[in-house]
Short mmCIF file of C-alpha atoms and ligand atoms in Angstrom, two decimals:
data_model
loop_
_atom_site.label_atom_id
_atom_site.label_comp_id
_atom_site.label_asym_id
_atom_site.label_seq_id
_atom_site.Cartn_x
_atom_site.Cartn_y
_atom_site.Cartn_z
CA UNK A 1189 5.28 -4.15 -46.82
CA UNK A 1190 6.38 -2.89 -43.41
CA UNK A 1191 9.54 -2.99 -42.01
CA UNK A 1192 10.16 -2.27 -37.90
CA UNK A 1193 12.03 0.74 -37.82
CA UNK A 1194 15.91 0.81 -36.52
CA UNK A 1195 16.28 0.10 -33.07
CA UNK A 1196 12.54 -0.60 -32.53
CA UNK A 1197 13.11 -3.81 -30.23
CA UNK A 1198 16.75 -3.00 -29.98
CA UNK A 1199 16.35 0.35 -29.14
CA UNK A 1200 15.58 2.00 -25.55
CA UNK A 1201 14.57 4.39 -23.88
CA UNK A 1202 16.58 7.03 -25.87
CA UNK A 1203 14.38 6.62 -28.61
CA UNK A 1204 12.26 8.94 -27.36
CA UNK A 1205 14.40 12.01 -25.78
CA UNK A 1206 11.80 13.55 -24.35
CA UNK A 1207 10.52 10.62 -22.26
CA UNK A 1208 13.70 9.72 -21.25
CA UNK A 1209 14.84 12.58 -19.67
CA UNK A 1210 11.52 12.30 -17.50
CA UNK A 1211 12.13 9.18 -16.57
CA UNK A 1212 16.03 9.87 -15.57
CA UNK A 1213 15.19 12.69 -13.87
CA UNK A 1214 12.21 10.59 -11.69
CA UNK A 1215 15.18 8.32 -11.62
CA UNK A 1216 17.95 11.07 -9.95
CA UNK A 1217 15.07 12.18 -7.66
CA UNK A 1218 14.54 8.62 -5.91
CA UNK A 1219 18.39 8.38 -5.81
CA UNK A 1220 18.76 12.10 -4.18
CA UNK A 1221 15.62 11.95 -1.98
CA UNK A 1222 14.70 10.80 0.85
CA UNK A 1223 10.87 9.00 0.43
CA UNK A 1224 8.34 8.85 3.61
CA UNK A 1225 5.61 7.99 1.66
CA UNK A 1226 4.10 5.12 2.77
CA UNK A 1227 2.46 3.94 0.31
CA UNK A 1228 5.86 3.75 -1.90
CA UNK A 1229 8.53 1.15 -1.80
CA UNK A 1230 11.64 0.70 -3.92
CA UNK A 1231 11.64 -3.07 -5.38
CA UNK A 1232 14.11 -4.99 -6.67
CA UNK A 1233 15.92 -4.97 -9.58
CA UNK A 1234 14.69 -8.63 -10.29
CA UNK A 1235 11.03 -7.04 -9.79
CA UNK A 1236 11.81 -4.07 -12.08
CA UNK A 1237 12.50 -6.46 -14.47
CA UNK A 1238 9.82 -8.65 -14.62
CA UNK A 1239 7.66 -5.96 -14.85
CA UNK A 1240 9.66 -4.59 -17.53
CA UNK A 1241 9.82 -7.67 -19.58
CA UNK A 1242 8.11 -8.88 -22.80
CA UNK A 1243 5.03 -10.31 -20.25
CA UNK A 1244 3.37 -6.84 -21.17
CA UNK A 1245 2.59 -8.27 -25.25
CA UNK A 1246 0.54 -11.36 -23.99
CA UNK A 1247 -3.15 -10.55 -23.38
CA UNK A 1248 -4.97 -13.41 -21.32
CA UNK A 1249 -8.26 -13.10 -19.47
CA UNK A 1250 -9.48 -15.90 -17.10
CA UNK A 1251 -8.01 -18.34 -14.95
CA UNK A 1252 -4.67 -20.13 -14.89
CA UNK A 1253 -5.38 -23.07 -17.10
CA UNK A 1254 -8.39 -22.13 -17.90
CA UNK A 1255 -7.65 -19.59 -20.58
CA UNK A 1256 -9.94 -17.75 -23.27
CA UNK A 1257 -6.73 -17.27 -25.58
CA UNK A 1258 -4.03 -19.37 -26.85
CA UNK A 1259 -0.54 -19.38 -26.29
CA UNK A 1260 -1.24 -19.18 -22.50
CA UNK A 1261 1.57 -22.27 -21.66
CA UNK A 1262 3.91 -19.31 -19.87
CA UNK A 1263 1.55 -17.42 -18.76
CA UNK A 1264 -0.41 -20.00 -17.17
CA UNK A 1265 3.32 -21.27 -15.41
CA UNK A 1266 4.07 -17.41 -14.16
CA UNK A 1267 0.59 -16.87 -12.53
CA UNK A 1268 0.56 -20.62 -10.89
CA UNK A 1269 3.86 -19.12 -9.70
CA UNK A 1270 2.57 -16.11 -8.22
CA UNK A 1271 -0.21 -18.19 -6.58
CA UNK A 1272 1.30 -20.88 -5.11
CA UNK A 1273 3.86 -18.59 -4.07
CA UNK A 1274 1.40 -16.30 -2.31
CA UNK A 1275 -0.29 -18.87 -0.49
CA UNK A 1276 3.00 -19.75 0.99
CA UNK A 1277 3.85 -16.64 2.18
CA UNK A 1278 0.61 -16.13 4.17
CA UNK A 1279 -0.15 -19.42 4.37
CA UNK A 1280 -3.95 -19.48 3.18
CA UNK A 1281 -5.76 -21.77 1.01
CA UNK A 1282 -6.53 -18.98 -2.00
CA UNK A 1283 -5.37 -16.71 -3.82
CA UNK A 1284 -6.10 -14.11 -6.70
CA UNK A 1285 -3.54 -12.52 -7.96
CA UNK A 1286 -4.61 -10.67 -10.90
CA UNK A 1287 -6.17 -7.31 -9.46
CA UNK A 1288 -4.77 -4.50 -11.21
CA UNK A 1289 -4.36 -2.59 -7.79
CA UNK A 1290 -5.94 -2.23 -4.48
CA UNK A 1291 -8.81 -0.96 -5.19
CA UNK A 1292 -9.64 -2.67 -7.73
CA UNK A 1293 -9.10 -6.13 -5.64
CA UNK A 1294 -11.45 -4.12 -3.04
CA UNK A 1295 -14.41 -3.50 -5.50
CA UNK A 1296 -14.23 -7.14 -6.78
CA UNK A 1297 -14.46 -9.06 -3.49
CA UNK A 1298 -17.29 -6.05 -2.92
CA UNK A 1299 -18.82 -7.57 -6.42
CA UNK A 1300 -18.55 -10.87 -6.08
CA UNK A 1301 -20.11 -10.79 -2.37
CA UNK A 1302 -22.35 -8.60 -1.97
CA UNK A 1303 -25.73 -7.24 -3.96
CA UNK A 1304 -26.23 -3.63 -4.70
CA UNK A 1305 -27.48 -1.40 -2.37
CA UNK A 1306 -25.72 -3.63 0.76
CA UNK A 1307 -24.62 -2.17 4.00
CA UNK A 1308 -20.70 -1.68 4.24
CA UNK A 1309 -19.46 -1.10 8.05
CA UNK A 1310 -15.73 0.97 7.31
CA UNK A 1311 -13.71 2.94 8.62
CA UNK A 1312 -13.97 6.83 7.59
CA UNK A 1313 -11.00 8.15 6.24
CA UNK A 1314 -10.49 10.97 8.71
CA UNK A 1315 -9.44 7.70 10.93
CA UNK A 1316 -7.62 6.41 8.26
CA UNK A 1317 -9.63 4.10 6.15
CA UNK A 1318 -9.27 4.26 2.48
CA UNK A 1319 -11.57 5.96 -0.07
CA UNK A 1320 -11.78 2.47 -1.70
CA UNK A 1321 -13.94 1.42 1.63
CA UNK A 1322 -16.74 3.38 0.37
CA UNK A 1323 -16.39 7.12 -0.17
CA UNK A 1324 -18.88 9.04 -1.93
CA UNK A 1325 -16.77 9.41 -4.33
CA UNK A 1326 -16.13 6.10 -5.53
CA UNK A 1327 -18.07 3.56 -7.49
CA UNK A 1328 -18.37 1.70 -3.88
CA UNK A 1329 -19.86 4.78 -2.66
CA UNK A 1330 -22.52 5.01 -5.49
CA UNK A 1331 -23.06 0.97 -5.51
CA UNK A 1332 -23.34 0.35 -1.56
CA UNK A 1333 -24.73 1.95 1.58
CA UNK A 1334 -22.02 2.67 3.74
CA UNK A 1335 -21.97 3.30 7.66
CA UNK A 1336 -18.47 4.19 8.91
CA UNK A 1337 -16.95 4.03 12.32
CA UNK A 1338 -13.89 5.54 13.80
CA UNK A 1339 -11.95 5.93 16.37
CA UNK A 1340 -11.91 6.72 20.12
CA UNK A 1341 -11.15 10.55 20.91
CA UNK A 1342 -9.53 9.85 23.63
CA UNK A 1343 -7.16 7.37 22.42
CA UNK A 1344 -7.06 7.95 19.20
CA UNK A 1345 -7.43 3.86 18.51
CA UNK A 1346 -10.69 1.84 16.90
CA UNK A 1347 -13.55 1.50 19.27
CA UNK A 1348 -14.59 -2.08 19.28
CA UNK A 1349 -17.94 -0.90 21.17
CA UNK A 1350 -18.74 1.50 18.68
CA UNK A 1351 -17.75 -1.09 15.52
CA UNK A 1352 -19.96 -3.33 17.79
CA UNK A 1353 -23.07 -1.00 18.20
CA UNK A 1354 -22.95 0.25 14.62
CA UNK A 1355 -23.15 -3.23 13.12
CA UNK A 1356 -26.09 -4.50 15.92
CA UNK A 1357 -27.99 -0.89 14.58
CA UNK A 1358 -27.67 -1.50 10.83
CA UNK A 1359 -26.51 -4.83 10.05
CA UNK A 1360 -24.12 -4.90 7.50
CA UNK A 1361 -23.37 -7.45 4.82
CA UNK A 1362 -19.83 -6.45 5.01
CA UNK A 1363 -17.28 -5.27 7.73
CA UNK A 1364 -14.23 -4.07 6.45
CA UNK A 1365 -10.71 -3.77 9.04
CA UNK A 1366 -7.71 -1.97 7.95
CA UNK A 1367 -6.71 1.05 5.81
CA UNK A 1368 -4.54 3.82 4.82
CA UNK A 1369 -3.83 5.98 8.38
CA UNK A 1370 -4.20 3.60 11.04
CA UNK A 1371 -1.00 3.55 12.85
CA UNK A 1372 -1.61 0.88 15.39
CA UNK A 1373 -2.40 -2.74 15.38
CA UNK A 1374 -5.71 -4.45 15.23
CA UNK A 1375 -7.61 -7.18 16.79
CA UNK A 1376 -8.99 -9.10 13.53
CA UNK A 1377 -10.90 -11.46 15.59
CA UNK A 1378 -12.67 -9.12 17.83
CA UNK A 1379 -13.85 -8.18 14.25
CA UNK A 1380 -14.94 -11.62 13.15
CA UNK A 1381 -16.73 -11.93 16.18
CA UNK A 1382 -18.65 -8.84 15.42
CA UNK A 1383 -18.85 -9.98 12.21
CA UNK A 1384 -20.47 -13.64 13.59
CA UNK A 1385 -22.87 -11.87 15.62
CA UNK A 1386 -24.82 -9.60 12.07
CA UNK A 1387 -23.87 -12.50 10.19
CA UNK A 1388 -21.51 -10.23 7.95
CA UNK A 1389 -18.10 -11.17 6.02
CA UNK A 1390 -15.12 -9.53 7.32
CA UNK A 1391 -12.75 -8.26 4.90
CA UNK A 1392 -9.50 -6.57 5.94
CA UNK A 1393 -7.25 -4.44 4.05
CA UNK A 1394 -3.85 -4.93 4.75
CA UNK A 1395 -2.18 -2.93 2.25
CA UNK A 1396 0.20 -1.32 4.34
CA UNK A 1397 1.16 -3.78 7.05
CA UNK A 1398 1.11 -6.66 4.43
CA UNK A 1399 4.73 -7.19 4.62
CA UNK A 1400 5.09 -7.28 8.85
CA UNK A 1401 2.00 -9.77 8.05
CA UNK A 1402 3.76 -12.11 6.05
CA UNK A 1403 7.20 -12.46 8.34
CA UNK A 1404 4.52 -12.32 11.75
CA UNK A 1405 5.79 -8.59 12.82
CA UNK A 1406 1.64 -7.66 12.81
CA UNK A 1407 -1.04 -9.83 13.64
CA UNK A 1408 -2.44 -12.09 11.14
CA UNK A 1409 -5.70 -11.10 9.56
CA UNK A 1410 -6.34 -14.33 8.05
CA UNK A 1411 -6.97 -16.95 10.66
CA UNK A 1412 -10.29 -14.09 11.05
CA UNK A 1413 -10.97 -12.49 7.82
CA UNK A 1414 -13.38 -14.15 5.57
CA UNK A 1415 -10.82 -12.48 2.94
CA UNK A 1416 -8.11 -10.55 2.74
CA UNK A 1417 -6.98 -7.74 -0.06
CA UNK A 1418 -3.67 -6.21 0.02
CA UNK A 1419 -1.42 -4.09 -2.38
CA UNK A 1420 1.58 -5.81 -3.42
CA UNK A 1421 3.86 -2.12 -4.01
CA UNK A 1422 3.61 -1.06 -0.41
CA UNK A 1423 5.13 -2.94 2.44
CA UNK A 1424 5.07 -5.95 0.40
CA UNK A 1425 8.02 -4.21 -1.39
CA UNK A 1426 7.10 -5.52 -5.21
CA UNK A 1427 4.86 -5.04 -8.30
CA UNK A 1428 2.59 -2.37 -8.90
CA UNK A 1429 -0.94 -4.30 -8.36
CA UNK A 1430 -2.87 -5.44 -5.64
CA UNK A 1431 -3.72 -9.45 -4.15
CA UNK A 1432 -6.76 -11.43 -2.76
CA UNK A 1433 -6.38 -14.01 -0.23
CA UNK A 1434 -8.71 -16.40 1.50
CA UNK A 1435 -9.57 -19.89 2.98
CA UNK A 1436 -13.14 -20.58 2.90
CA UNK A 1437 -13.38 -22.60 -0.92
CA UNK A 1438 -17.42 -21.87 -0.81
CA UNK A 1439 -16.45 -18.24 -1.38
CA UNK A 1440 -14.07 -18.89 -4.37
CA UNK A 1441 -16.31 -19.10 -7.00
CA UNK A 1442 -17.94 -15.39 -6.03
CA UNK A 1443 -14.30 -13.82 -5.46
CA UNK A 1444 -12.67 -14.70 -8.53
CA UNK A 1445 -15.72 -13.58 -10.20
CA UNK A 1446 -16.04 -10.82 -8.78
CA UNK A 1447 -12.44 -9.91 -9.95
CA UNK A 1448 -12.86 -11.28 -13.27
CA UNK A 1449 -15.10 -10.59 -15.14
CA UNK A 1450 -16.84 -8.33 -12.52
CA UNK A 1451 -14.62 -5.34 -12.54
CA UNK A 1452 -11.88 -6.39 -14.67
CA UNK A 1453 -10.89 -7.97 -18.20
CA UNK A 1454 -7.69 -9.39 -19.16
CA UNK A 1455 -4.48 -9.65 -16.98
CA UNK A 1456 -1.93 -7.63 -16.72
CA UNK A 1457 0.49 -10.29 -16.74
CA UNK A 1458 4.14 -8.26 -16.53
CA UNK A 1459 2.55 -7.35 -13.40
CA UNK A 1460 1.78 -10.83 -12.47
CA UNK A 1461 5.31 -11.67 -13.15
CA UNK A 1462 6.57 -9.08 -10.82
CA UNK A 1463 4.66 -10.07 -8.22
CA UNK A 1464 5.96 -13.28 -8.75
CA UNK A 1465 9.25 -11.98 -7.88
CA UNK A 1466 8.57 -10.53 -4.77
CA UNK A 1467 6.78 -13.13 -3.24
CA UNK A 1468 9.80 -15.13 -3.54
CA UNK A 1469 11.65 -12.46 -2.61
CA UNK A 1470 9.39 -12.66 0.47
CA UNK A 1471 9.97 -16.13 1.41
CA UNK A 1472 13.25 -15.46 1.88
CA UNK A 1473 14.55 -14.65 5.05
CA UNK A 1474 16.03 -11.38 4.07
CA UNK A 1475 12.35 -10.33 4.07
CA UNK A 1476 12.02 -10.83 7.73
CA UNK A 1477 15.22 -8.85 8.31
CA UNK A 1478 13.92 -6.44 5.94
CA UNK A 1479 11.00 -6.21 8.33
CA UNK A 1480 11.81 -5.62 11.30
CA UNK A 1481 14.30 -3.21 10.30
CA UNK A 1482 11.18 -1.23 8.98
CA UNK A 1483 9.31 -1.60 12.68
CA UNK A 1484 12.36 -0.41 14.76
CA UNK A 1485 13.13 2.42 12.09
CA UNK A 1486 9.65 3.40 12.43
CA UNK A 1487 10.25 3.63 15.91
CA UNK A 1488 13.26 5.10 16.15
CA UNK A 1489 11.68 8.00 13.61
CA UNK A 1490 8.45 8.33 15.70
CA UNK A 1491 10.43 8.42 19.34
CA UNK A 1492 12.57 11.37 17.10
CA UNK A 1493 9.23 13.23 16.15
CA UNK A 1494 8.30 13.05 19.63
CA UNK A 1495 11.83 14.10 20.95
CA UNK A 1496 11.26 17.33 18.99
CA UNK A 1497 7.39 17.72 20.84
CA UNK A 1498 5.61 16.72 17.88
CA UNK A 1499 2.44 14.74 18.49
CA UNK A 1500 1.73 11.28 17.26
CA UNK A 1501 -1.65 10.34 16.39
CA UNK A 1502 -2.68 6.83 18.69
CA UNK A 1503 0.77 7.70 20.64
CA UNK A 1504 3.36 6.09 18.11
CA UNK A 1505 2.79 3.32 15.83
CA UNK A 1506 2.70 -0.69 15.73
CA UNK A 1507 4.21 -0.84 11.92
CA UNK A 1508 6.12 0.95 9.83
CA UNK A 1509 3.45 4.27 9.36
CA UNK A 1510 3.43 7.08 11.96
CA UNK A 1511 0.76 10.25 11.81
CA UNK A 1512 2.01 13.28 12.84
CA UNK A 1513 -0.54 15.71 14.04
CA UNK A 1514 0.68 19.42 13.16
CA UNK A 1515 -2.06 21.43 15.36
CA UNK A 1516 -0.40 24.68 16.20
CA UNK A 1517 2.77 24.03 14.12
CA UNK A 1518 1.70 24.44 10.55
CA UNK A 1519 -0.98 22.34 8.22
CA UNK A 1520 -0.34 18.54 6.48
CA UNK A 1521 0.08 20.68 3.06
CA UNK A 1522 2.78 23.53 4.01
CA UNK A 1523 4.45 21.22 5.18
CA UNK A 1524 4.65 19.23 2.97
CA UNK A 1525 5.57 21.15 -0.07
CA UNK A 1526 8.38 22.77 2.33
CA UNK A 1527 9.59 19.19 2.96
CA UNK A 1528 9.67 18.17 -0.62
CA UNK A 1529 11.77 21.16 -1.48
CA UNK A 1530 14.13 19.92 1.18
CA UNK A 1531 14.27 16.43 -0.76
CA UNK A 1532 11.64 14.67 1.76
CA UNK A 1533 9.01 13.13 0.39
CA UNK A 1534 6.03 12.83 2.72
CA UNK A 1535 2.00 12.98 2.12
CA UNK A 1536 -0.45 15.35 3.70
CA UNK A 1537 -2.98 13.82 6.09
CA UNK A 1538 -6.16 14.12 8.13
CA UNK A 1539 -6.00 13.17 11.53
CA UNK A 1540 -8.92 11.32 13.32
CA UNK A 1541 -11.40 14.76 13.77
CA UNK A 1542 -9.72 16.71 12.09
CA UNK A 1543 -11.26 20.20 12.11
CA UNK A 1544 -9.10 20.69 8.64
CA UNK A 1545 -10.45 20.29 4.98
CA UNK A 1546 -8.47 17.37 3.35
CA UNK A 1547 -6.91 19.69 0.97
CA UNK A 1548 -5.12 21.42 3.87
CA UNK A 1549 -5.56 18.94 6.56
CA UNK A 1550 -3.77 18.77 9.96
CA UNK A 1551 -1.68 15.90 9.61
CA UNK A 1552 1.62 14.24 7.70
CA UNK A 1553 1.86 10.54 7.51
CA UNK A 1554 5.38 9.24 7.15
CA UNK A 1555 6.52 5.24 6.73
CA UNK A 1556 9.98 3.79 6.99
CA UNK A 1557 9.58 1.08 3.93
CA UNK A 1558 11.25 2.78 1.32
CA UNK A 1559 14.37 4.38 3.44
CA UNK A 1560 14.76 0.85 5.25
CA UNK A 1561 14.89 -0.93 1.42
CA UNK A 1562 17.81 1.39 0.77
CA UNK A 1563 19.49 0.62 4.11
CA UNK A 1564 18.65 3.82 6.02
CA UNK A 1565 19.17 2.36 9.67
CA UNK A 1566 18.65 3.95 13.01
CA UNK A 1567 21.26 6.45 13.03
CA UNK A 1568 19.97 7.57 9.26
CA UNK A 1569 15.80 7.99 10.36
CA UNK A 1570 17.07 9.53 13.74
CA UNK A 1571 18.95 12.25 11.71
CA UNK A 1572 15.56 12.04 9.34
CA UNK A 1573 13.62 12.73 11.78
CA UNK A 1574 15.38 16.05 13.49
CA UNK A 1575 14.84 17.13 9.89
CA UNK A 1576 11.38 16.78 9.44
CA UNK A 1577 11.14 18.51 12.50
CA UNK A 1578 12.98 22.03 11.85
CA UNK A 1579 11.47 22.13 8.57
CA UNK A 1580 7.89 21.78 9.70
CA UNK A 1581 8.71 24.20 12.54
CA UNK A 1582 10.24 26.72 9.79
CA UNK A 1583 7.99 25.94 6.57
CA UNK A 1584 8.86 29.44 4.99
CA UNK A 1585 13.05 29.51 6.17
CA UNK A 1586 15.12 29.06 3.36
CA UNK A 1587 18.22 28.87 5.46
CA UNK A 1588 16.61 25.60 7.11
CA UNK A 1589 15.44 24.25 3.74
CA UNK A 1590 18.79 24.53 2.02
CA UNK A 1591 20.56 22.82 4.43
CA UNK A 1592 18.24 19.86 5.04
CA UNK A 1593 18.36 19.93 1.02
CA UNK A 1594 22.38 19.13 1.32
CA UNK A 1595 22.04 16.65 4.47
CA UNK A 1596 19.52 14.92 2.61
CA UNK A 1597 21.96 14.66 -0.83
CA UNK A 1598 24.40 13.52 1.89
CA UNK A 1599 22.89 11.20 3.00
CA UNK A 1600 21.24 9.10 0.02
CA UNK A 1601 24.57 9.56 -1.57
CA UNK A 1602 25.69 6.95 1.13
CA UNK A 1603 22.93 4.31 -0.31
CA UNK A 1604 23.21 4.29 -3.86
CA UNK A 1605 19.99 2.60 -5.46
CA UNK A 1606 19.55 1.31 -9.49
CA UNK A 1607 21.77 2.01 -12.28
CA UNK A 1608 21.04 4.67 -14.17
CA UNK A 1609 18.25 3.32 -16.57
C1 LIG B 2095 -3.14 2.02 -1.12
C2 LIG B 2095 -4.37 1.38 -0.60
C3 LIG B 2095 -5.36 0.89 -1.48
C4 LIG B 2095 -5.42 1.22 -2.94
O1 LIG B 2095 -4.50 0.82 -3.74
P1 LIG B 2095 -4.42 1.31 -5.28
O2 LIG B 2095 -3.43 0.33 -5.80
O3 LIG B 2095 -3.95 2.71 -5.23
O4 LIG B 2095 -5.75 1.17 -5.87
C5 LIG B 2095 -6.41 0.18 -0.95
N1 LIG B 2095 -6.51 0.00 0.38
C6 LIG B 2095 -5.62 0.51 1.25
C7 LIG B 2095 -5.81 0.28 2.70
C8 LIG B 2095 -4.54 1.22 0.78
O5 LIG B 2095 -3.67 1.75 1.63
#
């Protein structure tokens, strides 16, 4: 006979000591810190929840409805939730929302449309696509035959002629628009109309501009794309996990296979419930306030940066992500580390050309989302931003780290977040 132990579904966190004073402390950080990374957000308590909730026992595979196992009634209602709910917010036909992140939603629309050994048109990463597009060192790498293009020199921004001649030289089954670095906006149908002319699909990646997408601060991939992927964590401001959208019902069958069973098995439905949450959360208009607080904070950061004579990679940005290019200053990763011990959080970067390794690479990349979710305005990212700058001008002055360190404690003292958990 077993017996659950003593606080076993009563119990928390403190059950295991160890764990729990990892988790506090990862807790304390995100209070104390202030985070530029872009591809971070801080969600809801709501979404915390539902991603925390009893969801994470119930193993289904398949679609709403249309379920392997039993016992789906709930599951079936919270993933017809999440659905419905995302075709609201971008107003499509389709959606899939069970891909267990971004890239995984990328290599399953690759799957389900395209044969091995295909052409895949990208961006290269130097210009800010993402690794999931096709580097060498993914299974998209391995599986396809990828031709990247990139950006002008001179302006820093995507060449339509050179997307344009690339496709008309090697004819690719798939274009992909959008990544990881790419600070400005983009013209999705001067893509589909390259696209139309090789007789490729255009996907676009919108995982970090998926947010200004949804409340129209960004143009709108999806009258153009033949589908759409997205991360739901980033400026979508929810559950871990990424999302599939599209309009064109002939593809449906292909997409949702290439999901599941093509690179994935059952769902990970706490997720599913969490992103639930924040697509309602995103049909609210708080959302849109949310928004285009995180446009004109990225601004008012960038035109800070600039203040200071740093460069800007493309000039400045059209979202919430600016690129700072660090040529004669210091390097993306000295930086960085010097910025982290001054309670910034930012991400190393390579800049379009960079003559850098990616290890040590030229560039920071810095994002507004998570400050603007606490309620960091202008007056916070301006003062955030004359940071960044005398730290990355004085990497190695302690003087300059410790007090940045105490403005920054400050500062997020002002905007308490969550409860200790
Ligand atoms: C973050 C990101 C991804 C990958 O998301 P994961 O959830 O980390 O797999 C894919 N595409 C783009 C453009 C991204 O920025």
């Amino acid at each position: 006979m077993y017996t659950p132990p003593n606080g076993f579904f009563h119990g928390g966190l403190d059950a295991d000591p160890e764990l729990a004073q990892a988790v506090r402390g990862e807790w304390a950080r995100q209070r104390d810190g202030v985070e530029l990374i872009a591809s971070e957000n801080l969600v809801s308590r709501l979404v915390l929840e539902a991603q925390g909730s009893v969801l994470t026992n119930k193993t289904v595979e398949g679609p709403a409805f249309g379920r392997y196992y039993g016992g789906a009634e709930f599951a079936d209602r919270i993933e017809a939730l999440a659905i419905e709910r995302a075709r609201r917010l971008f107003g499509c036909r389709f959606a899939n929302v069970q891909a267990h992140s971004g890239s995984n939603a990328n290599a399953g629309v690759f799957f389900g449309l395209l044969g091995l050994g295909d052409v895949i048109l990208a961006m290269d990463t130097a210009s800010g696509g993402h690794i999931s597009h096709g580097h060498p060192a993914t299974l998209t790498g391995r599986d396809y035959r990828i031709v990247r293009y990139g950006v002008s020199p001179e302006t820093e921004r995507i060449d339509l002629d050179e997307v344009r001649a690339l496709a008309l030289a090697h004819r690719p089954k798939m274009i992909v628009a959008g990544g990881s670095a790419y600070p400005r906006a983009i013209d999705f149908a001067a893509f589909r109309a390259i696209a139309d002319e090789v007789g490729a699909f255009l996907m676009v990646d919108m995982a970090h501009v998926a947010g200004l997408v949804a409340t129209g601060l960004y143009p709108d991939p999806l009258p153009h794309a033949h589908v759409v992927t997205t991360t739901t964590y980033k400026s979508l401001r929810g559950a871990r996990g990424g999302l599939v959208l599209w309009n064109d019902e002939s593809l449906s069958t292909r997409i949702e296979a290439g999901i599941f069973p093509g690179v994935q098995g059952s769902v990970t439905l706490h997720a599913v419930a969490g992103k639930a949450a924040c697509f309602g959360e995103a049909l609210e208009p708080e959302f849109a306030v949310y928004n285009e607080a995180v446009v004109a904070n990225a601004g008012t950061l960038a035109e800070t940066l600039a203040g200071q004579g740093l460069r800007l990679v493309a000039g400045g940005t059209d979202c919430g992500l600016t690129l700072v290019d660090l040529t004669g200053v210091t390097t993306g990763d000295v930086a960085a580390k010097a910025l982290e011990r001054a309670g910034i959080a930012v991400n190393k970067n390579l800049i379009p050309f960079d003559p850098l390794p990616p290890e040590a690479p030229s560039g920071l990349r810095l994002s507004s989302n998570a400050g603007t979710a606490r309620g960091f305005g202008a007056e916070e990212f301006r003062a955030i931003g004359l940071a960044v700058a005398a730290v990355v001008r004085a990497p190695q002055d302690e003087p300059t780290i410790e007090r940045v360190r105490a403005e920054v404690r400050d500062l997020c003292a002002r905007f308490p977040i969550y409860p200790e958990p």
